[in-house]
PDB file of C-alpha atoms in Angstrom:
ATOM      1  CA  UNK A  17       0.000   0.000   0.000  1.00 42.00           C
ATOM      2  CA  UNK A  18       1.287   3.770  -0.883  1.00 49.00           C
ATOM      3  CA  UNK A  19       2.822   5.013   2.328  1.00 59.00           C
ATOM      4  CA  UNK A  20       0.771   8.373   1.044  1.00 66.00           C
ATOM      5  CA  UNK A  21      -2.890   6.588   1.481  1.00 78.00           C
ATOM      6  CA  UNK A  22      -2.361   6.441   5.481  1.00 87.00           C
ATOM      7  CA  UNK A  23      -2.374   8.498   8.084  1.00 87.00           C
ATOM      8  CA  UNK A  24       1.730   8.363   8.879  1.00 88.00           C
ATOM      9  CA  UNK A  25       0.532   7.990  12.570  1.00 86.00           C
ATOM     10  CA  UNK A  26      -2.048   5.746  13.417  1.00 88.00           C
ATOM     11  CA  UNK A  27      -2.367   4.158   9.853  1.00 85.00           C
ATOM     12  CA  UNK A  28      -5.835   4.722   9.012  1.00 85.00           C
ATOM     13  CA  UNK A  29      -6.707   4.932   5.457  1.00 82.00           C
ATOM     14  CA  UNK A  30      -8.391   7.586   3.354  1.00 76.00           C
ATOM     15  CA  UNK A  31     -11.984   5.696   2.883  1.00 73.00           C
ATOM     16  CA  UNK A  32     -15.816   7.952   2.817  1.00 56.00           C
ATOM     17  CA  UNK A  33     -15.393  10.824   4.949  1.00 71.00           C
ATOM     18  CA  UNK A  34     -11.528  10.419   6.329  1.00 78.00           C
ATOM     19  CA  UNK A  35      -9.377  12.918   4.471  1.00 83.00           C
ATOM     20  CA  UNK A  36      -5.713  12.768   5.230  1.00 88.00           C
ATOM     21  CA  UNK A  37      -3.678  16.164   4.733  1.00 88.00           C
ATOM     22  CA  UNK A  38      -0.284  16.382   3.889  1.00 88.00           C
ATOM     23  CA  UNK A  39       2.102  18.247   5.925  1.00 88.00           C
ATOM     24  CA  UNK A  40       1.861  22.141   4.760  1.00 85.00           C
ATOM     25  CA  UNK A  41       6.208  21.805   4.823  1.00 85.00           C
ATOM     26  CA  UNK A  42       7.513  18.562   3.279  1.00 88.00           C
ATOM     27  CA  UNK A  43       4.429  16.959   1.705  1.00 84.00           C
ATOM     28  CA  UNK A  44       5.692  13.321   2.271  1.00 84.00           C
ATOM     29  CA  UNK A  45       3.372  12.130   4.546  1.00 89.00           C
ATOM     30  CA  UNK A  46      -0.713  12.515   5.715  1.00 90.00           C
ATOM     31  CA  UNK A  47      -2.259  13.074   8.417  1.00 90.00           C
ATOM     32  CA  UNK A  48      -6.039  12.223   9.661  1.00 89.00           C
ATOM     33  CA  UNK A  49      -5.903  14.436  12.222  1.00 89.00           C
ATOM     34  CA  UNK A  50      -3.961  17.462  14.266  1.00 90.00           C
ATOM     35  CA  UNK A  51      -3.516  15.162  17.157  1.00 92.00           C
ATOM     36  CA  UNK A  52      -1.904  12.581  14.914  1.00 92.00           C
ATOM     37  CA  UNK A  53       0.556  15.102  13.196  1.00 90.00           C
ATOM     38  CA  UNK A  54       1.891  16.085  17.202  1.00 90.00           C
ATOM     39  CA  UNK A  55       2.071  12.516  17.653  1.00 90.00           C
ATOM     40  CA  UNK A  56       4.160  12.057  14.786  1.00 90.00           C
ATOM     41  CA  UNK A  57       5.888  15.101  14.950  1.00 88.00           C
ATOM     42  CA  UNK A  58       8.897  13.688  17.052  1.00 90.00           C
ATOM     43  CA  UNK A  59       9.507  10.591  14.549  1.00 89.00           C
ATOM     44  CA  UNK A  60       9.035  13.120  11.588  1.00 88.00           C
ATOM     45  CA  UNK A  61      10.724  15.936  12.234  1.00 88.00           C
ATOM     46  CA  UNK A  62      14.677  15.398  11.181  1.00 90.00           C
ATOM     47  CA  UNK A  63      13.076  14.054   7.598  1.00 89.00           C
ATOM     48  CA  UNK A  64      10.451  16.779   7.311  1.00 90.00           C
ATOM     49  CA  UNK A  65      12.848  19.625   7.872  1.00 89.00           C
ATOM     50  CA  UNK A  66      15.257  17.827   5.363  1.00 90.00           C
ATOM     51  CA  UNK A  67      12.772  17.670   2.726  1.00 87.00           C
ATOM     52  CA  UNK A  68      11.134  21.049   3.303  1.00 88.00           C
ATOM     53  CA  UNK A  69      14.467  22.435   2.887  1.00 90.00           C
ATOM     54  CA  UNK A  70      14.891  20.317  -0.635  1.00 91.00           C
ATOM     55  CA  UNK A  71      11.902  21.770  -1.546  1.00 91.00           C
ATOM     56  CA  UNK A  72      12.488  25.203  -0.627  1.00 93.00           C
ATOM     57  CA  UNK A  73      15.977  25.376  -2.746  1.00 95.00           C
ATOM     58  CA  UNK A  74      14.283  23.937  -5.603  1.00 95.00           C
ATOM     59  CA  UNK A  75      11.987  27.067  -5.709  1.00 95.00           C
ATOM     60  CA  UNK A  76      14.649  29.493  -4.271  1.00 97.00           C
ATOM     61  CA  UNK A  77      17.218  28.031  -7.336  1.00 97.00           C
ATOM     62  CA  UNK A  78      14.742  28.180 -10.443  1.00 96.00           C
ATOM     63  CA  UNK A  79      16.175  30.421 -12.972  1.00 97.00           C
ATOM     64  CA  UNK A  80      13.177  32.490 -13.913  1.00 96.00           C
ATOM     65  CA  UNK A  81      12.096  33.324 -17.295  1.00 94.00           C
ATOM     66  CA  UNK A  82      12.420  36.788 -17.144  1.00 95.00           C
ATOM     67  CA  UNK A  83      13.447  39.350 -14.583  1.00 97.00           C
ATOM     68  CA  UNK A  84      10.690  40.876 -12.553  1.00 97.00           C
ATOM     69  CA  UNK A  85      10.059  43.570 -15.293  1.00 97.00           C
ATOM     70  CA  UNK A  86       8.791  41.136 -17.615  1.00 97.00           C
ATOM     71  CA  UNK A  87       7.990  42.490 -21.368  1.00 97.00           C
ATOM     72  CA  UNK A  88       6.897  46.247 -22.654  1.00 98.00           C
ATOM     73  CA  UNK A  89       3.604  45.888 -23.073  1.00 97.00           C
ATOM     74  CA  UNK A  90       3.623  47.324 -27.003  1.00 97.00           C
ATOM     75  CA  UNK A  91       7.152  46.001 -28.253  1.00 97.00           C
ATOM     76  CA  UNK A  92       6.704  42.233 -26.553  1.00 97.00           C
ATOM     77  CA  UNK A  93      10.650  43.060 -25.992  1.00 98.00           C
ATOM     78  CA  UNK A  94      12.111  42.301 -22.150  1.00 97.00           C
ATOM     79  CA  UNK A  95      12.687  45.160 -20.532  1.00 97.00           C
ATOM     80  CA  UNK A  96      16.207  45.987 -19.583  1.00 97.00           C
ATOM     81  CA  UNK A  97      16.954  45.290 -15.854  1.00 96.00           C
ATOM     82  CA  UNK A  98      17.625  49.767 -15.662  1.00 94.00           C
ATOM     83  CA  UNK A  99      14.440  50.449 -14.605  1.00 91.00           C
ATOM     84  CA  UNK A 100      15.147  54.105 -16.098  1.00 91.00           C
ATOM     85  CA  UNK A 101      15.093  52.605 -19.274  1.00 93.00           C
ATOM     86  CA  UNK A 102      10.996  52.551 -18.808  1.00 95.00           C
ATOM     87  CA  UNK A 103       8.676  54.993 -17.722  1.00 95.00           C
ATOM     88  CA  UNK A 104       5.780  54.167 -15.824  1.00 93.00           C
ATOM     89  CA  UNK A 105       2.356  55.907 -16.191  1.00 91.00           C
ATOM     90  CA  UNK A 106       0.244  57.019 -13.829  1.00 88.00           C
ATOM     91  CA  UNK A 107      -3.486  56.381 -15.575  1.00 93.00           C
ATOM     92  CA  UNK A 108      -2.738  52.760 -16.123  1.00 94.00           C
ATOM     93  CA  UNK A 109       0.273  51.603 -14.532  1.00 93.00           C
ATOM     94  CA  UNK A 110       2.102  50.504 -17.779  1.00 95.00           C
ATOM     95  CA  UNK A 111       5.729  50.260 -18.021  1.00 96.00           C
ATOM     96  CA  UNK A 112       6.881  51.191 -21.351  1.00 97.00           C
ATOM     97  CA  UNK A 113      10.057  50.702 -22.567  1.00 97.00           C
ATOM     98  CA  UNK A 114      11.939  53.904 -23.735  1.00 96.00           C
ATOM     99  CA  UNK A 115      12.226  53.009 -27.353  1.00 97.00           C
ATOM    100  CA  UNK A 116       8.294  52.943 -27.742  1.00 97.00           C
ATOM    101  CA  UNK A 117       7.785  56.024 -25.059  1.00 96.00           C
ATOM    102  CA  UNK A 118      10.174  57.545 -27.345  1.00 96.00           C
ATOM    103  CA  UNK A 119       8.178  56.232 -31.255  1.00 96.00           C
ATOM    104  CA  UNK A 120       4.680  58.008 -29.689  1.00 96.00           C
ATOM    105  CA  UNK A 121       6.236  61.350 -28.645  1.00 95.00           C
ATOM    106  CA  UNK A 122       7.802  61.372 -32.532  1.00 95.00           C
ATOM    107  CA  UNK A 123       4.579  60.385 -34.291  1.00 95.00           C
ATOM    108  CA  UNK A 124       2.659  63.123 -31.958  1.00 96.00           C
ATOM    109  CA  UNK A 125       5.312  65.621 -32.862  1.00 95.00           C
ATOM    110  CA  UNK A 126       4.773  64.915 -37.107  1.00 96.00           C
ATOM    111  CA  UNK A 127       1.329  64.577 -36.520  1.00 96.00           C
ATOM    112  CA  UNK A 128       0.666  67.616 -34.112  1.00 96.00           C
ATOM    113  CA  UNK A 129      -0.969  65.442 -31.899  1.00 96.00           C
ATOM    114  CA  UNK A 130      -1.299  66.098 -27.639  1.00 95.00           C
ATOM    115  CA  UNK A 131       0.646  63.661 -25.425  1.00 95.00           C
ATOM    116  CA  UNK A 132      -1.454  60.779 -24.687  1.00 96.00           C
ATOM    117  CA  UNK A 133      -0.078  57.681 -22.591  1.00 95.00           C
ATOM    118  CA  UNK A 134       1.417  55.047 -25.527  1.00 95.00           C
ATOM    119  CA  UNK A 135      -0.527  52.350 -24.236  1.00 96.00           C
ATOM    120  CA  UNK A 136      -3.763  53.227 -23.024  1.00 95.00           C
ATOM    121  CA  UNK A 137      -4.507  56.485 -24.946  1.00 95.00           C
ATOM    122  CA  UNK A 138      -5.236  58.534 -21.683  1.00 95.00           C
ATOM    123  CA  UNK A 139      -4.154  62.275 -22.190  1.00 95.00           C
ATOM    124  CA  UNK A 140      -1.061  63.028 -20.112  1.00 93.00           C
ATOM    125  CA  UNK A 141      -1.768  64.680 -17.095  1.00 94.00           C
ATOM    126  CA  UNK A 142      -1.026  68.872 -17.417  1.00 92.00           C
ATOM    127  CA  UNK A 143      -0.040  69.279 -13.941  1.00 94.00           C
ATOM    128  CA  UNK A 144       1.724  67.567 -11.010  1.00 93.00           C
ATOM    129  CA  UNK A 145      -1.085  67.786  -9.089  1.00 95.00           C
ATOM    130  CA  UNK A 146      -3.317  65.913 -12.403  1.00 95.00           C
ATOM    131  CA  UNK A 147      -0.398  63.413 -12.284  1.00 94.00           C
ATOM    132  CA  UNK A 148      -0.872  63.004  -8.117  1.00 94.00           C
ATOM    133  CA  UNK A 149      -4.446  62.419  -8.421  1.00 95.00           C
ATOM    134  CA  UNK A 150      -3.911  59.308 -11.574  1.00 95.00           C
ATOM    135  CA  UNK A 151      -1.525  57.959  -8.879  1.00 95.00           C
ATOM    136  CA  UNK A 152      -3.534  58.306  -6.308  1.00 95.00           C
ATOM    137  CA  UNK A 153      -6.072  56.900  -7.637  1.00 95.00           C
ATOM    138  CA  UNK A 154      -4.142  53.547  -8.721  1.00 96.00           C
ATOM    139  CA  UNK A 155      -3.374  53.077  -5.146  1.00 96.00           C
ATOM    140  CA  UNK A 156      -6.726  52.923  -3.887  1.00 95.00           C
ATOM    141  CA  UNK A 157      -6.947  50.335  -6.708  1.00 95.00           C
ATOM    142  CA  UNK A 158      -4.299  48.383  -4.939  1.00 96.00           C
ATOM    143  CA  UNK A 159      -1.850  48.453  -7.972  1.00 96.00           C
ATOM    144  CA  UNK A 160       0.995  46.903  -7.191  1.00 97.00           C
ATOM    145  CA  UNK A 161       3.471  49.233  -8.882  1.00 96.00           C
ATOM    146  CA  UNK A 162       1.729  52.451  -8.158  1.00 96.00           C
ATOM    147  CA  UNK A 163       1.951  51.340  -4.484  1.00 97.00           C
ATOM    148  CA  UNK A 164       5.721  51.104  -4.632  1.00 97.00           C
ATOM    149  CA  UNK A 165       6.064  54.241  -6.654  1.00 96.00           C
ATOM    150  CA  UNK A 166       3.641  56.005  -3.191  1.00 97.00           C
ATOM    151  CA  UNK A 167       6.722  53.709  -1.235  1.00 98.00           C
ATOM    152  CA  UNK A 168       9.490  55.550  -3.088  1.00 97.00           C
ATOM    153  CA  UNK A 169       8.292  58.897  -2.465  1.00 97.00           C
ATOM    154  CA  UNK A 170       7.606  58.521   1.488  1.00 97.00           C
ATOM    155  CA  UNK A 171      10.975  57.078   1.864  1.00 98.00           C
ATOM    156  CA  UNK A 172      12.753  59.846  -0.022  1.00 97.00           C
ATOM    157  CA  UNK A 173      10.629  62.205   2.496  1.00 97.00           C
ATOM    158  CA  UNK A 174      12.091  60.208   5.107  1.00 97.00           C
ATOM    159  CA  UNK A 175       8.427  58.878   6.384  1.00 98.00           C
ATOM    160  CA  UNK A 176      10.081  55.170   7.014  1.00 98.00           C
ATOM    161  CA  UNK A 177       6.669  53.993   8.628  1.00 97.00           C
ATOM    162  CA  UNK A 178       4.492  54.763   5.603  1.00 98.00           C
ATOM    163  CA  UNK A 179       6.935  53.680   3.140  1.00 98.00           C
ATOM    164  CA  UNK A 180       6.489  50.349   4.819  1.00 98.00           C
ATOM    165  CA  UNK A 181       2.723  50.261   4.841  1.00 98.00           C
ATOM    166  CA  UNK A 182       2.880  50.904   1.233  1.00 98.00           C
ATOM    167  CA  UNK A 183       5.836  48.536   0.121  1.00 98.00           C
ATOM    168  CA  UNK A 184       3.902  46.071   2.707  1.00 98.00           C
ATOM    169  CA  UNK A 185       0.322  46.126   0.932  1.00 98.00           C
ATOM    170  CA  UNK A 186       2.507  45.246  -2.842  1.00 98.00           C
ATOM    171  CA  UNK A 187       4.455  42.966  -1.520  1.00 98.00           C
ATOM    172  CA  UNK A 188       1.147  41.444  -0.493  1.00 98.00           C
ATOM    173  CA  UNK A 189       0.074  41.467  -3.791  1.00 97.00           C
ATOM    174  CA  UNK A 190       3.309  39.310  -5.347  1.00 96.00           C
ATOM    175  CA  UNK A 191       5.258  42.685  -5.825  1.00 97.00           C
ATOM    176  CA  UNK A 192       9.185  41.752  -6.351  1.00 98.00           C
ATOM    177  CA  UNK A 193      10.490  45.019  -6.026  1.00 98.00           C
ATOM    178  CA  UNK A 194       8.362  45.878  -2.916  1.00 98.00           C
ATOM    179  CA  UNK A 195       9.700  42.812  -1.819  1.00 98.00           C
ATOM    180  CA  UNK A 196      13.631  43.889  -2.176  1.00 98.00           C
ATOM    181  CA  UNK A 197      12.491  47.400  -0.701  1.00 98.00           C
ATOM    182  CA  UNK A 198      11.569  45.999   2.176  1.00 98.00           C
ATOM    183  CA  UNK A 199      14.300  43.856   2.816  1.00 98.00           C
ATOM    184  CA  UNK A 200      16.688  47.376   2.564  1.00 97.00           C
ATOM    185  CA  UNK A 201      14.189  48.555   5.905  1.00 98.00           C
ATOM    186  CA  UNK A 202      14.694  44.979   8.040  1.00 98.00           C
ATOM    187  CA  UNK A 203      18.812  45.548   6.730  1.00 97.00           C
ATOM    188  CA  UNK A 204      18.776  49.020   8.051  1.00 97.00           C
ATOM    189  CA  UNK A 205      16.132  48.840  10.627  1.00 97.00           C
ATOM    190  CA  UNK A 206      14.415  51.991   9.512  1.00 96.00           C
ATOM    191  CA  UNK A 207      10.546  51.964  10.233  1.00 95.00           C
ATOM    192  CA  UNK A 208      11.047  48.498  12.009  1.00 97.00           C
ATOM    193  CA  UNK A 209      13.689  46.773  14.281  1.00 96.00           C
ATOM    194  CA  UNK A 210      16.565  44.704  12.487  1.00 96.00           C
ATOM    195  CA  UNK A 211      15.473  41.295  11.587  1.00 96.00           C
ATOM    196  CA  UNK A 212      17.735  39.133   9.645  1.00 95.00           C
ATOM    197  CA  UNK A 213      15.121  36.382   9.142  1.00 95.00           C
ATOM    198  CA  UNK A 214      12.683  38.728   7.301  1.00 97.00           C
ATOM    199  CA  UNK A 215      15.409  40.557   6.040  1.00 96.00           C
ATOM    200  CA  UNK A 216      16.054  37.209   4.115  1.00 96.00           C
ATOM    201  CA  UNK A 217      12.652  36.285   3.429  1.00 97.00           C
ATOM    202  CA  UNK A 218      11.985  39.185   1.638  1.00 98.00           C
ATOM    203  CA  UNK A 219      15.248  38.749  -0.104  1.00 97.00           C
ATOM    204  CA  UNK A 220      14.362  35.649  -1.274  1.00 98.00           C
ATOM    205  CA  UNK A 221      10.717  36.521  -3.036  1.00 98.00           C
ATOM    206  CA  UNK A 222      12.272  38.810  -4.990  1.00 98.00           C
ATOM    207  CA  UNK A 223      14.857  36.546  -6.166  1.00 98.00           C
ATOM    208  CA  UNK A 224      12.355  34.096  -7.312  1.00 98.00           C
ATOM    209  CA  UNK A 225      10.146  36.408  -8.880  1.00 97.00           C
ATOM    210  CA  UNK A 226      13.337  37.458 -11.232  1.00 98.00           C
ATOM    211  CA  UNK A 227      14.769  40.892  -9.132  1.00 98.00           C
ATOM    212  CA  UNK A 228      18.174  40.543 -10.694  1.00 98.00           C
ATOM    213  CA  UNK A 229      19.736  43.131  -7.714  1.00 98.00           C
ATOM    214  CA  UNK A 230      17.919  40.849  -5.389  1.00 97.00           C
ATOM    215  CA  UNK A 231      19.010  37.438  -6.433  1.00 98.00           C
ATOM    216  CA  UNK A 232      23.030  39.357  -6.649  1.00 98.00           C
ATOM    217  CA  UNK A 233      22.552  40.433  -3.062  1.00 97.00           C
ATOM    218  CA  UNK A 234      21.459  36.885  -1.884  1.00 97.00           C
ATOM    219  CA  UNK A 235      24.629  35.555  -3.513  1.00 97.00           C
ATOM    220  CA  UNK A 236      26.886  37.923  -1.950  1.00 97.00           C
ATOM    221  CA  UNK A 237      25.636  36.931   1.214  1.00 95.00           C
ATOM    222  CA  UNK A 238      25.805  33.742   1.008  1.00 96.00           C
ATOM    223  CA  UNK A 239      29.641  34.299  -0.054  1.00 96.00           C
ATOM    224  CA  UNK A 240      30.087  36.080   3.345  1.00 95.00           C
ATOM    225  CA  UNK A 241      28.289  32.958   4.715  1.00 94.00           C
ATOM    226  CA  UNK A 242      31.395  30.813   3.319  1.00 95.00           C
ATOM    227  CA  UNK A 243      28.739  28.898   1.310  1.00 96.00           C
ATOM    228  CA  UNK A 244      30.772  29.109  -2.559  1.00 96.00           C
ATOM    229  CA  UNK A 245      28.736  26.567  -4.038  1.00 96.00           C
ATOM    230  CA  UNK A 246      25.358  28.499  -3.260  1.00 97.00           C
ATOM    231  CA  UNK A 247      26.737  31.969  -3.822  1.00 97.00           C
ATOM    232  CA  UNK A 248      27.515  31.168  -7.073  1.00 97.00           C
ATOM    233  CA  UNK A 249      24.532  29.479  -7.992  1.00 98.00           C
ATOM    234  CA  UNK A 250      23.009  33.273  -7.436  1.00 98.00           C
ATOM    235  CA  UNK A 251      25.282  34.593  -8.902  1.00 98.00           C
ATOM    236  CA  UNK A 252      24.520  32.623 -12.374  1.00 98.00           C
ATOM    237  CA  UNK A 253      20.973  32.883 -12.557  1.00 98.00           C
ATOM    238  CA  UNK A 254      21.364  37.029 -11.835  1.00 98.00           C
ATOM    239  CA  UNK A 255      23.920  36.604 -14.714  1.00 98.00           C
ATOM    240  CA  UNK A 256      21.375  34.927 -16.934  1.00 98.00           C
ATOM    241  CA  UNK A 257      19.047  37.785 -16.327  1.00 98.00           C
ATOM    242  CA  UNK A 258      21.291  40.561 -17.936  1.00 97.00           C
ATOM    243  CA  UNK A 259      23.331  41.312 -14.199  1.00 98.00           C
ATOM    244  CA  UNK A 260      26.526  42.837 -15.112  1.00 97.00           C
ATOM    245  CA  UNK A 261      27.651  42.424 -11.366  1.00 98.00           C
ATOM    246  CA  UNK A 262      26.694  38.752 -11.121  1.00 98.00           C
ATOM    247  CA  UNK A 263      28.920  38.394 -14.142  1.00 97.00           C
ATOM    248  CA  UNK A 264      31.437  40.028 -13.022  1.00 98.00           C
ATOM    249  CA  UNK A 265      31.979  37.847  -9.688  1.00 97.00           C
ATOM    250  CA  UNK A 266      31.972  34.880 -11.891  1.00 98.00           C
ATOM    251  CA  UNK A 267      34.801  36.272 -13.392  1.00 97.00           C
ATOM    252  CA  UNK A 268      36.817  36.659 -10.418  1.00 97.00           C
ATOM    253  CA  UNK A 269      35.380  33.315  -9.540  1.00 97.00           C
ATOM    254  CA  UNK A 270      36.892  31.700 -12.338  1.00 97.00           C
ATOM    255  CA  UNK A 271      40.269  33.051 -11.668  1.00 97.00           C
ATOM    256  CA  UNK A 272      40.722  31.818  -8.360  1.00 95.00           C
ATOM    257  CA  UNK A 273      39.223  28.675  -8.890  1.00 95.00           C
ATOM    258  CA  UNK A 274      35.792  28.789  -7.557  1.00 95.00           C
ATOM    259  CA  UNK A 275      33.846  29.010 -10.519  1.00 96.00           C
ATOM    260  CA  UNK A 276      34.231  25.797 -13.556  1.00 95.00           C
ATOM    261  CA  UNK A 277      35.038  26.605 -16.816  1.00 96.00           C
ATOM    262  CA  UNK A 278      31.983  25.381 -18.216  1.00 96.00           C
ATOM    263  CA  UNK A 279      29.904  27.241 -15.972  1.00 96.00           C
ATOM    264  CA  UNK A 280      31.914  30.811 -16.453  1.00 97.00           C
ATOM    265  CA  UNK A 281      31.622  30.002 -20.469  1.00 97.00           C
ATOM    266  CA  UNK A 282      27.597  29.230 -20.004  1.00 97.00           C
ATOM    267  CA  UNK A 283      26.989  32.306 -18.081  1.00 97.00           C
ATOM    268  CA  UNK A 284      28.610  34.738 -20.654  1.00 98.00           C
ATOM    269  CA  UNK A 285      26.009  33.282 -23.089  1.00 98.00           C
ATOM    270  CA  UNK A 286      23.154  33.753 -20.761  1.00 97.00           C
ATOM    271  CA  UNK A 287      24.365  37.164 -19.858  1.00 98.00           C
ATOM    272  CA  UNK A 288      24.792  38.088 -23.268  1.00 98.00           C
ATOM    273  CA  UNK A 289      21.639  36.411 -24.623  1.00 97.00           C
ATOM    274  CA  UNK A 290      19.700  38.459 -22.130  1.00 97.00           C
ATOM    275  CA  UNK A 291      21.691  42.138 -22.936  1.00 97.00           C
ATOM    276  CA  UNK A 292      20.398  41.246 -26.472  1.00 98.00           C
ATOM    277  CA  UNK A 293      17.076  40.209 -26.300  1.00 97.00           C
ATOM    278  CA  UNK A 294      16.538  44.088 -24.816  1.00 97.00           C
ATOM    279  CA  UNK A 295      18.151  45.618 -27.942  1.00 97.00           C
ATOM    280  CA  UNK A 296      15.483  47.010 -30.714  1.00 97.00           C
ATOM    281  CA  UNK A 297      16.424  49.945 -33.353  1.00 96.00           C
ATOM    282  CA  UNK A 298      14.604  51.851 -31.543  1.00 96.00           C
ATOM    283  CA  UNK A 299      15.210  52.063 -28.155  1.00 97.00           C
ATOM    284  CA  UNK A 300      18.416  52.836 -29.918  1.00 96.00           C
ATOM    285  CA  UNK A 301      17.469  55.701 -31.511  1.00 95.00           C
ATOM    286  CA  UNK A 302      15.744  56.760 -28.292  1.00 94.00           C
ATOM    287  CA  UNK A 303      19.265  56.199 -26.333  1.00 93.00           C
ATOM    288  CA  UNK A 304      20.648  58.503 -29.043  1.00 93.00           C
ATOM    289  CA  UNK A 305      17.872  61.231 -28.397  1.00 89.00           C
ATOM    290  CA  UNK A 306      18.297  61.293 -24.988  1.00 86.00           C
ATOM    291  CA  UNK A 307      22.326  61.243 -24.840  1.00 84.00           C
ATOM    292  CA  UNK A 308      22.017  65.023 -27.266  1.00 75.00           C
TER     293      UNK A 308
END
């Protein structure tokens, strides 16, 4: 009989209205009861830990498929991991990639058109106060990004405590870069006291939901840690997401022996592969614009 159609403690099966849960952290075993899974818990625990902690890495070590920017919405092109190569609206939350920002303000200029946002059409707000009120009024819609950009702006005032509401309420919401904020407030124990386990838990989400900076900083501390092998791990899926830092501690990896051949080679091709796929003519041409 499958070791997974009994309850791990007493041995009862699953049969009309006995439903056996599997433990919430390793999933190897079921449970008919609470009172079973304390009984158990003693004969369980070394394995369950073990396994919880195989699971966890497998998450925590995924490379992800893009970096927490994801695509511009018009081009289908990833985004670049500078986040001031996008600008974010305030009427619809869209992060647009520079090279299509820059296309609409040329075809209103030929076309003597008014400045409307490139993806949703919404007339560009005249004022700061206008511009306020469209972000304002994305918050109360609980958008993640407009949330963090609310975040940004308390910090820079120095109001820790509602920067952390804010960052708190996206991270909620799957955020990555609220996430990574609020790891830099447990780090520097600014609106809340120093805490090293959330500091790494937040860390962590935004590693796995492709924050590049994040997944570089979890490396580096796991290098400080004396852990090589894990460090560099990081360090090669922030590479494969366009992180120029990431590469360049493989580098001095490789040199003193830490980092494989192989692996050094296959992360120049990631990084690479992923400094390309952000390249268009014209975010080129909008790099150009913006450098005269």
């Amino acid at each position: 009989m499958d070791d997974s159609s009994c309850c791990a403690s007493c041995g009862i099966t699953a049969y009309d209205d006995i439903e056996l849960k599997k433990c919430d952290a390793c999933k190897l075993v079921r449970y008919c009861s609470v009172k079973c899974q304390k009984d158990h818990r003693s004969k369980h625990e070394r394995a369950c830990k073990q396994r919880a902690a195989e699971l966890h890495d497998e998450i925590l070590f995924r490379q992800p498929e893009s970096s927490h920017l994801g695509d511009c919405p018009l081009c289908y092109l990833p985004h670049p991991i500078d986040r001031s190569k996008a600008v974010t609206t305030g009427c619809c939350s869209k992060m647009t990639c520079r090279g299509c920002y820059h296309a609409n303000l040329m075809r209103e200029f030929k076309e003597a058109l008014d400045h409307v946002c490139p993806f949703c059409r919404h007339p560009a707000p005249k004022t700061v106060e206008e511009a306020d009120k469209l972000l304002m009024g994305r918050v109360e819609s609980n958008d993640p990004l407009s949330l963090v950009e609310v975040g940004a702006r308390r910090y820079s005032e120095g109001d820790y405590a509602s920067a952390f509401k804010y960052w708190t309420k996206s991270a909620e919401l799957g955020d990555a870069e609220a996430h990574f904020h609020l790891f830099i407030l447990y780090h520097d124990g600014k609106a809340v006291e120093k805490d090293r386990k959330k500091e790494v838990y937040h860390l962590e989400k935004a590693a796995i939901a492709g924050h590049p900076i994040g997944r570089y900083n979890l490396g580096c501390a796991e290098f400080d840690d004396g852990s090589i092998e894990r460090a560099v791990k990081h360090f090669m899926i922030a590479a494969n997401l366009g992180h120029n830092c990431a590469i360049q501690r493989l580098k001095e990896g490789f040199q003193s022996g830490e980092v494989g051949k192989e692996d050094f080679a296959t992360a120049l091709r990631g990084h690479q592969a992923a400094v390309d796929a952000t390249k268009s003519p014209q975010r080129s041409e909008a790099a150009k614009q913006e450098q005269k």
